[in-house]
mmCIF file of C-alpha atoms in Angstrom:
data_model
loop_
_atom_site.group_PDB
_atom_site.id
_atom_site.type_symbol
_atom_site.label_atom_id
_atom_site.label_comp_id
_atom_site.label_asym_id
_atom_site.label_seq_id
_atom_site.Cartn_x
_atom_site.Cartn_y
_atom_site.Cartn_z
ATOM 1 C CA MET A 1 161.245 160.078 82.556
ATOM 2 C CA LYS A 2 158.269 161.549 84.350
ATOM 3 C CA LYS A 3 154.944 160.717 82.768
ATOM 4 C CA ARG A 4 152.802 163.523 81.436
ATOM 5 C CA VAL A 5 149.143 163.733 80.605
ATOM 6 C CA PHE A 6 148.542 164.410 76.919
ATOM 7 C CA ILE A 7 145.000 165.496 76.119
ATOM 8 C CA PHE A 8 143.873 165.510 72.505
ATOM 9 C CA ASP A 9 140.832 167.010 70.866
ATOM 10 C CA LEU A 10 139.753 165.118 67.751
ATOM 11 C CA ASP A 11 138.297 167.325 64.983
ATOM 12 C CA GLY A 12 140.837 169.780 63.610
ATOM 13 C CA THR A 13 143.511 168.388 65.918
ATOM 14 C CA VAL A 14 144.191 164.736 65.070
ATOM 15 C CA ILE A 15 141.292 164.129 62.656
ATOM 16 C CA ASP A 16 140.343 166.061 59.543
ATOM 17 C CA SER A 17 136.546 166.063 59.350
ATOM 18 C CA GLU A 18 136.197 169.333 57.424
ATOM 19 C CA HIS A 19 134.294 167.568 54.637
ATOM 20 C CA ARG A 20 131.353 167.246 57.054
ATOM 21 C CA THR A 21 131.722 170.487 59.009
ATOM 22 C CA PRO A 22 129.035 173.024 58.051
ATOM 23 C CA ARG A 23 129.849 176.628 58.917
ATOM 24 C CA ASP A 24 127.912 179.892 58.902
ATOM 25 C CA ALA A 25 128.986 183.045 57.027
ATOM 26 C CA GLN A 26 131.374 183.968 59.888
ATOM 27 C CA GLY A 27 133.019 180.528 59.780
ATOM 28 C CA LYS A 28 131.409 179.313 63.011
ATOM 29 C CA LEU A 29 130.391 175.657 63.231
ATOM 30 C CA ILE A 30 126.664 174.999 62.838
ATOM 31 C CA LEU A 31 126.398 172.336 65.534
ATOM 32 C CA LYS A 32 122.905 171.046 64.719
ATOM 33 C CA GLU A 33 123.880 170.433 61.081
ATOM 34 C CA TRP A 34 127.190 168.898 62.171
ATOM 35 C CA PHE A 35 125.299 166.308 64.217
ATOM 36 C CA ALA A 36 123.130 165.498 61.185
ATOM 37 C CA MET A 37 126.241 164.976 59.026
ATOM 38 C CA ALA A 38 127.916 162.643 61.542
ATOM 39 C CA THR A 39 126.794 159.527 59.699
ATOM 40 C CA PRO A 40 128.861 156.321 59.592
ATOM 41 C CA ALA A 41 129.526 156.892 55.863
ATOM 42 C CA ASN A 42 130.790 160.442 56.469
ATOM 43 C CA ILE A 43 132.849 159.445 59.513
ATOM 44 C CA ALA A 44 134.549 156.750 57.404
ATOM 45 C CA LYS A 45 135.722 159.537 55.035
ATOM 46 C CA ASP A 46 137.567 161.368 57.821
ATOM 47 C CA THR A 47 141.369 161.360 57.575
ATOM 48 C CA LEU A 48 144.217 161.775 60.030
ATOM 49 C CA LEU A 49 146.114 164.998 60.542
ATOM 50 C CA PRO A 50 149.884 164.980 61.196
ATOM 51 C CA LEU A 51 149.409 165.434 64.965
ATOM 52 C CA ALA A 52 148.019 161.883 65.086
ATOM 53 C CA SER A 53 151.665 160.743 64.976
ATOM 54 C CA LEU A 54 152.401 162.645 68.226
ATOM 55 C CA PHE A 55 149.351 160.997 69.799
ATOM 56 C CA ARG A 56 150.734 157.556 68.889
ATOM 57 C CA LYS A 57 154.282 158.461 69.961
ATOM 58 C CA ALA A 58 153.115 159.654 73.406
ATOM 59 C CA LYS A 59 151.116 156.451 73.732
ATOM 60 C CA ARG A 60 154.162 154.299 72.826
ATOM 61 C CA LYS A 61 156.211 156.153 75.461
ATOM 62 C CA HIS A 62 153.532 155.248 78.040
ATOM 63 C CA HIS A 63 152.399 158.769 78.814
ATOM 64 C CA HIS A 64 148.810 159.133 79.970
ATOM 65 C CA ILE A 65 146.500 159.777 77.005
ATOM 66 C CA VAL A 66 143.099 161.445 77.220
ATOM 67 C CA ILE A 67 140.761 162.210 74.344
ATOM 68 C CA CYS A 68 138.548 165.187 75.128
ATOM 69 C CA THR A 69 136.135 165.930 72.314
ATOM 70 C CA ALA A 70 132.970 167.940 71.859
ATOM 71 C CA ARG A 71 131.723 165.154 69.576
ATOM 72 C CA THR A 72 128.904 162.915 70.671
ATOM 73 C CA LEU A 73 130.744 159.675 69.973
ATOM 74 C CA SER A 74 128.931 157.027 67.980
ATOM 75 C CA GLU A 75 129.934 153.451 67.307
ATOM 76 C CA ALA A 76 131.275 154.628 63.916
ATOM 77 C CA ASP A 77 133.522 157.168 65.701
ATOM 78 C CA ARG A 78 134.835 154.481 68.054
ATOM 79 C CA GLU A 79 135.517 152.183 65.102
ATOM 80 C CA PHE A 80 137.424 154.968 63.331
ATOM 81 C CA LEU A 81 139.563 155.550 66.427
ATOM 82 C CA ALA A 82 140.279 151.830 66.820
ATOM 83 C CA ASN A 83 141.052 151.337 63.125
ATOM 84 C CA HIS A 84 143.578 154.183 63.235
ATOM 85 C CA ALA A 85 145.308 153.246 66.519
ATOM 86 C CA LEU A 86 143.860 156.255 68.336
ATOM 87 C CA GLY A 87 142.500 154.451 71.347
ATOM 88 C CA ALA A 88 142.855 155.924 74.818
ATOM 89 C CA PRO A 89 141.960 154.755 78.325
ATOM 90 C CA PHE A 90 140.082 158.012 78.928
ATOM 91 C CA ILE A 91 137.690 159.261 76.257
ATOM 92 C CA LEU A 92 135.644 162.263 77.328
ATOM 93 C CA SER A 93 132.831 163.179 74.941
ATOM 94 C CA ARG A 94 129.602 165.107 74.708
ATOM 95 C CA PRO A 95 126.415 163.371 75.864
ATOM 96 C CA GLN A 96 123.528 163.332 73.394
ATOM 97 C CA GLY A 97 121.640 166.633 73.484
ATOM 98 C CA ASP A 98 124.233 168.607 75.480
ATOM 99 C CA MET A 99 124.680 172.007 73.831
ATOM 100 C CA THR A 100 127.098 173.533 76.373
ATOM 101 C CA PRO A 101 129.720 175.744 74.669
ATOM 102 C CA ASP A 102 132.837 173.679 73.940
ATOM 103 C CA GLY A 103 135.193 175.507 76.315
ATOM 104 C CA GLU A 104 132.953 175.225 79.367
ATOM 105 C CA PHE A 105 132.015 171.673 78.432
ATOM 106 C CA LYS A 106 135.629 170.463 78.181
ATOM 107 C CA LYS A 107 136.705 172.394 81.269
ATOM 108 C CA ARG A 108 133.979 170.674 83.305
ATOM 109 C CA LEU A 109 134.870 167.202 81.986
ATOM 110 C CA LEU A 110 138.564 167.680 82.691
ATOM 111 C CA GLN A 111 137.995 169.158 86.156
ATOM 112 C CA ASP A 112 135.932 166.090 87.058
ATOM 113 C CA LEU A 113 138.658 163.757 85.765
ATOM 114 C CA PHE A 114 141.433 165.644 87.567
ATOM 115 C CA LYS A 115 139.594 165.312 90.905
ATOM 116 C CA VAL A 116 140.343 161.584 90.818
ATOM 117 C CA ARG A 117 143.337 161.186 88.460
ATOM 118 C CA PHE A 118 146.675 162.706 87.455
ATOM 119 C CA HIS A 119 147.457 164.713 90.606
ATOM 120 C CA GLY A 120 150.828 166.467 90.334
ATOM 121 C CA LEU A 121 151.396 165.566 86.692
ATOM 122 C CA LYS A 122 151.978 168.078 83.908
ATOM 123 C CA LYS A 123 148.947 168.290 81.632
ATOM 124 C CA ILE A 124 149.216 169.359 77.996
ATOM 125 C CA MET A 125 146.171 169.704 75.742
ATOM 126 C CA PHE A 126 146.045 170.097 71.978
ATOM 127 C CA ASP A 127 142.862 171.799 70.753
ATOM 128 C CA ASP A 128 142.223 173.900 67.655
ATOM 129 C CA ASN A 129 139.404 175.926 69.265
ATOM 130 C CA ASP A 130 140.523 179.328 70.622
ATOM 131 C CA GLU A 131 137.674 179.421 73.154
ATOM 132 C CA VAL A 132 138.587 175.959 74.482
ATOM 133 C CA ARG A 133 142.250 176.904 74.869
ATOM 134 C CA GLU A 134 141.361 180.088 76.735
ATOM 135 C CA THR A 135 138.823 178.425 79.045
ATOM 136 C CA VAL A 136 140.706 175.195 79.824
ATOM 137 C CA SER A 137 143.978 177.046 80.478
ATOM 138 C CA LYS A 138 142.276 178.500 83.579
ATOM 139 C CA ILE A 139 142.463 175.087 85.295
ATOM 140 C CA GLY A 140 146.228 174.775 84.904
ATOM 141 C CA VAL A 141 146.421 172.850 81.636
ATOM 142 C CA LYS A 142 149.110 173.940 79.178
ATOM 143 C CA MET A 143 147.236 174.573 75.931
ATOM 144 C CA VAL A 144 148.721 174.092 72.473
ATOM 145 C CA ASP A 145 147.187 175.178 69.182
ATOM 146 C CA PRO A 146 147.705 172.188 66.856
ATOM 147 C CA ARG A 147 147.105 174.099 63.628
ATOM 148 C CA PRO A 148 150.722 175.302 63.147
ATOM 149 C CA LEU A 149 151.990 171.808 63.957
ATOM 150 C CA ASN A 150 149.610 170.197 61.471
ATOM 151 C CA GLU A 151 150.400 172.780 58.784
ATOM 152 C CA ALA A 152 154.174 172.396 59.215
ATOM 153 C CA SER A 153 154.077 168.658 58.588
#
């Protein structure tokens, strides 16, 4: 079996953090408020979505696992990942203060990673953000919308 590279977003893909996701009238995330709500107590209330089982299955089958999130990861986030068996050797996340749109941000992170790793391997990314799927697909990554998969389970 040829190894693949599975890339997972966190929020809305493998983790349900809607309880701390402020949105404007059009349903768009209010990023500044989201950062303010990313407290250890709120992070501890996050739950797993069904796609978390695919994450773990791919890991058990020794595929390459990458987390690529627009979150600025805190110690509480890392604890949540560890406590729920969602660790990965490559965790790409937003640096403090970076406000780059998610699609461009993730595309840049992944391009940098692919310069040094995973040459010739099939890359599949699960991300619930339409803009991310459109932008990252331009660098040859097969993009999958996790929402139907999470809703079907």
